[in-house]
Amino acid sequence: MDEFQVDPQMRAANARNEEILRALGTPPPGIEGARQQAALARQWWNEGGPSVAQVRNAVVPGPFREIPVRLYVARQQPAPLPAFVYFHGGGWRVGSPASNDRQLRELAN
């Protein structure tokens, strides 16, 4: 069976992510430590990228607590505006609405 081929850009991104995680070292104990480590690891990935017309934080009701959400409005706004919903499947433990900020600004535009 042929070895799974990974795009060179994805291979480089994975290598950079591993480099970032090694530089950060072991996270502080507990879920708060894991959240702090994840936020630090995402800083490099969220640098730069496009601006958007608006970023709005809100909450939606959930079965046990309010769930933080983030709305991105593209720079160019055709009428009517289309919508794209991104659900991050990270276990809902360590990420935040800011975890994939650059990626979502790019998608919004």
JSON list of C-alpha atoms in Angstrom, two decimals:
[
{"chain": "A", "resi": 1, "resn": "MET", "atom": "CA", "xyz": [0.00, 0.00, 0.00]},
{"chain": "A", "resi": 2, "resn": "ASP", "atom": "CA", "xyz": [1.30, 3.45, -0.89]},
{"chain": "A", "resi": 3, "resn": "GLU", "atom": "CA", "xyz": [2.30, 5.70, 1.97]},
{"chain": "A", "resi": 4, "resn": "PHE", "atom": "CA", "xyz": [-0.23, 8.45, 2.70]},
{"chain": "A", "resi": 5, "resn": "GLN", "atom": "CA", "xyz": [0.89, 11.61, 0.91]},
{"chain": "A", "resi": 6, "resn": "VAL", "atom": "CA", "xyz": [0.75, 14.87, 2.83]},
{"chain": "A", "resi": 7, "resn": "ASP", "atom": "CA", "xyz": [0.80, 18.17, 0.96]},
{"chain": "A", "resi": 8, "resn": "PRO", "atom": "CA", "xyz": [4.19, 19.90, 1.42]},
{"chain": "A", "resi": 9, "resn": "GLN", "atom": "CA", "xyz": [2.52, 23.02, 2.86]},
{"chain": "A", "resi": 10, "resn": "MET", "atom": "CA", "xyz": [0.61, 20.90, 5.37]},
{"chain": "A", "resi": 11, "resn": "ARG", "atom": "CA", "xyz": [3.78, 19.00, 6.26]},
{"chain": "A", "resi": 12, "resn": "ALA", "atom": "CA", "xyz": [5.54, 22.33, 6.89]},
{"chain": "A", "resi": 13, "resn": "ALA", "atom": "CA", "xyz": [2.59, 23.59, 8.97]},
{"chain": "A", "resi": 14, "resn": "ASN", "atom": "CA", "xyz": [2.61, 20.42, 11.07]},
{"chain": "A", "resi": 15, "resn": "ALA", "atom": "CA", "xyz": [6.37, 20.74, 11.59]},
{"chain": "A", "resi": 16, "resn": "ARG", "atom": "CA", "xyz": [5.95, 24.39, 12.67]},
{"chain": "A", "resi": 17, "resn": "ASN", "atom": "CA", "xyz": [3.18, 23.40, 15.08]},
{"chain": "A", "resi": 18, "resn": "GLU", "atom": "CA", "xyz": [5.41, 20.73, 16.65]},
{"chain": "A", "resi": 19, "resn": "GLU", "atom": "CA", "xyz": [8.20, 23.30, 16.96]},
{"chain": "A", "resi": 20, "resn": "ILE", "atom": "CA", "xyz": [5.84, 25.72, 18.73]},
{"chain": "A", "resi": 21, "resn": "LEU", "atom": "CA", "xyz": [4.62, 23.03, 21.14]},
{"chain": "A", "resi": 22, "resn": "ARG", "atom": "CA", "xyz": [8.19, 21.92, 21.95]},
{"chain": "A", "resi": 23, "resn": "ALA", "atom": "CA", "xyz": [9.18, 25.52, 22.66]},
{"chain": "A", "resi": 24, "resn": "LEU", "atom": "CA", "xyz": [6.22, 25.94, 25.01]},
{"chain": "A", "resi": 25, "resn": "GLY", "atom": "CA", "xyz": [7.14, 22.83, 26.99]},
{"chain": "A", "resi": 26, "resn": "THR", "atom": "CA", "xyz": [4.84, 20.94, 29.30]},
{"chain": "A", "resi": 27, "resn": "PRO", "atom": "CA", "xyz": [1.58, 22.77, 30.01]},
{"chain": "A", "resi": 28, "resn": "PRO", "atom": "CA", "xyz": [0.69, 23.77, 33.56]},
{"chain": "A", "resi": 29, "resn": "PRO", "atom": "CA", "xyz": [-1.47, 21.13, 35.31]},
{"chain": "A", "resi": 30, "resn": "GLY", "atom": "CA", "xyz": [-5.23, 20.92, 34.93]},
{"chain": "A", "resi": 31, "resn": "ILE", "atom": "CA", "xyz": [-7.69, 22.07, 32.32]},
{"chain": "A", "resi": 32, "resn": "GLU", "atom": "CA", "xyz": [-6.79, 25.75, 32.83]},
{"chain": "A", "resi": 33, "resn": "GLY", "atom": "CA", "xyz": [-3.16, 24.91, 32.08]},
{"chain": "A", "resi": 34, "resn": "ALA", "atom": "CA", "xyz": [-4.20, 23.07, 28.93]},
{"chain": "A", "resi": 35, "resn": "ARG", "atom": "CA", "xyz": [-6.32, 26.06, 27.86]},
{"chain": "A", "resi": 36, "resn": "GLN", "atom": "CA", "xyz": [-3.48, 28.47, 28.50]},
{"chain": "A", "resi": 37, "resn": "GLN", "atom": "CA", "xyz": [-1.07, 26.28, 26.50]},
{"chain": "A", "resi": 38, "resn": "ALA", "atom": "CA", "xyz": [-3.52, 25.98, 23.60]},
{"chain": "A", "resi": 39, "resn": "ALA", "atom": "CA", "xyz": [-4.05, 29.76, 23.48]},
{"chain": "A", "resi": 40, "resn": "LEU", "atom": "CA", "xyz": [-0.28, 30.35, 23.41]},
{"chain": "A", "resi": 41, "resn": "ALA", "atom": "CA", "xyz": [0.19, 27.73, 20.69]},
{"chain": "A", "resi": 42, "resn": "ARG", "atom": "CA", "xyz": [-2.43, 29.43, 18.49]},
{"chain": "A", "resi": 43, "resn": "GLN", "atom": "CA", "xyz": [-0.86, 32.91, 18.63]},
{"chain": "A", "resi": 44, "resn": "TRP", "atom": "CA", "xyz": [1.53, 32.31, 15.73]},
{"chain": "A", "resi": 45, "resn": "TRP", "atom": "CA", "xyz": [-1.24, 30.83, 13.56]},
{"chain": "A", "resi": 46, "resn": "ASN", "atom": "CA", "xyz": [-3.49, 33.84, 14.08]},
{"chain": "A", "resi": 47, "resn": "GLU", "atom": "CA", "xyz": [-0.92, 36.51, 13.17]},
{"chain": "A", "resi": 48, "resn": "GLY", "atom": "CA", "xyz": [-1.56, 38.59, 10.08]},
{"chain": "A", "resi": 49, "resn": "GLY", "atom": "CA", "xyz": [-4.23, 37.64, 7.62]},
{"chain": "A", "resi": 50, "resn": "PRO", "atom": "CA", "xyz": [-7.06, 39.73, 6.25]},
{"chain": "A", "resi": 51, "resn": "SER", "atom": "CA", "xyz": [-9.16, 42.23, 8.10]},
{"chain": "A", "resi": 52, "resn": "VAL", "atom": "CA", "xyz": [-12.94, 41.89, 8.14]},
{"chain": "A", "resi": 53, "resn": "ALA", "atom": "CA", "xyz": [-15.67, 44.52, 8.39]},
{"chain": "A", "resi": 54, "resn": "GLN", "atom": "CA", "xyz": [-16.77, 43.34, 11.83]},
{"chain": "A", "resi": 55, "resn": "VAL", "atom": "CA", "xyz": [-15.99, 40.77, 14.50]},
{"chain": "A", "resi": 56, "resn": "ARG", "atom": "CA", "xyz": [-18.72, 40.35, 17.08]},
{"chain": "A", "resi": 57, "resn": "ASN", "atom": "CA", "xyz": [-18.64, 38.12, 20.17]},
{"chain": "A", "resi": 58, "resn": "ALA", "atom": "CA", "xyz": [-21.88, 36.74, 21.52]},
{"chain": "A", "resi": 59, "resn": "VAL", "atom": "CA", "xyz": [-23.30, 33.76, 23.36]},
{"chain": "A", "resi": 60, "resn": "VAL", "atom": "CA", "xyz": [-25.99, 31.27, 22.47]},
{"chain": "A", "resi": 61, "resn": "PRO", "atom": "CA", "xyz": [-27.96, 29.25, 25.01]},
{"chain": "A", "resi": 62, "resn": "GLY", "atom": "CA", "xyz": [-26.73, 25.74, 25.64]},
{"chain": "A", "resi": 63, "resn": "PRO", "atom": "CA", "xyz": [-28.11, 22.86, 27.69]},
{"chain": "A", "resi": 64, "resn": "PHE", "atom": "CA", "xyz": [-25.71, 23.51, 30.61]},
{"chain": "A", "resi": 65, "resn": "ARG", "atom": "CA", "xyz": [-24.31, 27.01, 30.05]},
{"chain": "A", "resi": 66, "resn": "GLU", "atom": "CA", "xyz": [-24.12, 29.80, 27.51]},
{"chain": "A", "resi": 67, "resn": "ILE", "atom": "CA", "xyz": [-21.81, 28.96, 24.60]},
{"chain": "A", "resi": 68, "resn": "PRO", "atom": "CA", "xyz": [-19.45, 31.68, 23.35]},
{"chain": "A", "resi": 69, "resn": "VAL", "atom": "CA", "xyz": [-19.62, 32.30, 19.59]},
{"chain": "A", "resi": 70, "resn": "ARG", "atom": "CA", "xyz": [-17.96, 34.74, 17.23]},
{"chain": "A", "resi": 71, "resn": "LEU", "atom": "CA", "xyz": [-19.47, 36.33, 14.12]},
{"chain": "A", "resi": 72, "resn": "TYR", "atom": "CA", "xyz": [-17.24, 37.54, 11.28]},
{"chain": "A", "resi": 73, "resn": "VAL", "atom": "CA", "xyz": [-18.65, 39.92, 8.66]},
{"chain": "A", "resi": 74, "resn": "ALA", "atom": "CA", "xyz": [-16.71, 40.08, 5.39]},
{"chain": "A", "resi": 75, "resn": "ARG", "atom": "CA", "xyz": [-15.22, 43.33, 4.10]},
{"chain": "A", "resi": 76, "resn": "GLN", "atom": "CA", "xyz": [-17.30, 43.16, 0.94]},
{"chain": "A", "resi": 77, "resn": "GLN", "atom": "CA", "xyz": [-20.92, 42.58, 1.76]},
{"chain": "A", "resi": 78, "resn": "PRO", "atom": "CA", "xyz": [-23.09, 41.29, -1.09]},
{"chain": "A", "resi": 79, "resn": "ALA", "atom": "CA", "xyz": [-26.82, 41.32, -0.50]},
{"chain": "A", "resi": 80, "resn": "PRO", "atom": "CA", "xyz": [-28.07, 39.08, 0.90]},
{"chain": "A", "resi": 81, "resn": "LEU", "atom": "CA", "xyz": [-25.12, 37.93, 3.00]},
{"chain": "A", "resi": 82, "resn": "PRO", "atom": "CA", "xyz": [-24.31, 34.23, 2.82]},
{"chain": "A", "resi": 83, "resn": "ALA", "atom": "CA", "xyz": [-23.51, 32.33, 6.02]},
{"chain": "A", "resi": 84, "resn": "PHE", "atom": "CA", "xyz": [-20.89, 29.74, 6.86]},
{"chain": "A", "resi": 85, "resn": "VAL", "atom": "CA", "xyz": [-20.99, 27.99, 10.23]},
{"chain": "A", "resi": 86, "resn": "TYR", "atom": "CA", "xyz": [-17.73, 26.56, 11.56]},
{"chain": "A", "resi": 87, "resn": "PHE", "atom": "CA", "xyz": [-17.99, 24.08, 14.42]},
{"chain": "A", "resi": 88, "resn": "HIS", "atom": "CA", "xyz": [-14.59, 23.31, 15.89]},
{"chain": "A", "resi": 89, "resn": "GLY", "atom": "CA", "xyz": [-14.48, 19.70, 17.00]},
{"chain": "A", "resi": 90, "resn": "GLY", "atom": "CA", "xyz": [-11.73, 20.08, 19.58]},
{"chain": "A", "resi": 91, "resn": "GLY", "atom": "CA", "xyz": [-13.60, 18.46, 22.43]},
{"chain": "A", "resi": 92, "resn": "TRP", "atom": "CA", "xyz": [-14.98, 21.82, 23.57]},
{"chain": "A", "resi": 93, "resn": "ARG", "atom": "CA", "xyz": [-12.44, 21.92, 26.37]},
{"chain": "A", "resi": 94, "resn": "VAL", "atom": "CA", "xyz": [-9.37, 23.90, 25.39]},
{"chain": "A", "resi": 95, "resn": "GLY", "atom": "CA", "xyz": [-10.26, 26.15, 22.44]},
{"chain": "A", "resi": 96, "resn": "SER", "atom": "CA", "xyz": [-12.11, 29.44, 22.32]},
{"chain": "A", "resi": 97, "resn": "PRO", "atom": "CA", "xyz": [-13.80, 31.56, 19.66]},
{"chain": "A", "resi": 98, "resn": "ALA", "atom": "CA", "xyz": [-10.35, 33.12, 19.07]},
{"chain": "A", "resi": 99, "resn": "SER", "atom": "CA", "xyz": [-8.55, 29.80, 18.48]},
{"chain": "A", "resi": 100, "resn": "ASN", "atom": "CA", "xyz": [-8.93, 29.89, 14.70]},
{"chain": "A", "resi": 101, "resn": "ASP", "atom": "CA", "xyz": [-9.30, 33.64, 14.24]},
{"chain": "A", "resi": 102, "resn": "ARG", "atom": "CA", "xyz": [-7.10, 34.10, 11.17]},
{"chain": "A", "resi": 103, "resn": "GLN", "atom": "CA", "xyz": [-8.52, 31.05, 9.41]},
{"chain": "A", "resi": 104, "resn": "LEU", "atom": "CA", "xyz": [-12.07, 32.28, 9.99]},
{"chain": "A", "resi": 105, "resn": "ARG", "atom": "CA", "xyz": [-11.27, 35.83, 8.83]},
{"chain": "A", "resi": 106, "resn": "GLU", "atom": "CA", "xyz": [-9.92, 34.28, 5.63]},
{"chain": "A", "resi": 107, "resn": "LEU", "atom": "CA", "xyz": [-13.07, 32.18, 5.19]},
{"chain": "A", "resi": 108, "resn": "ALA", "atom": "CA", "xyz": [-15.33, 35.16, 5.91]},
{"chain": "A", "resi": 109, "resn": "ASN", "atom": "CA", "xyz": [-13.77, 37.17, 3.10]}
]
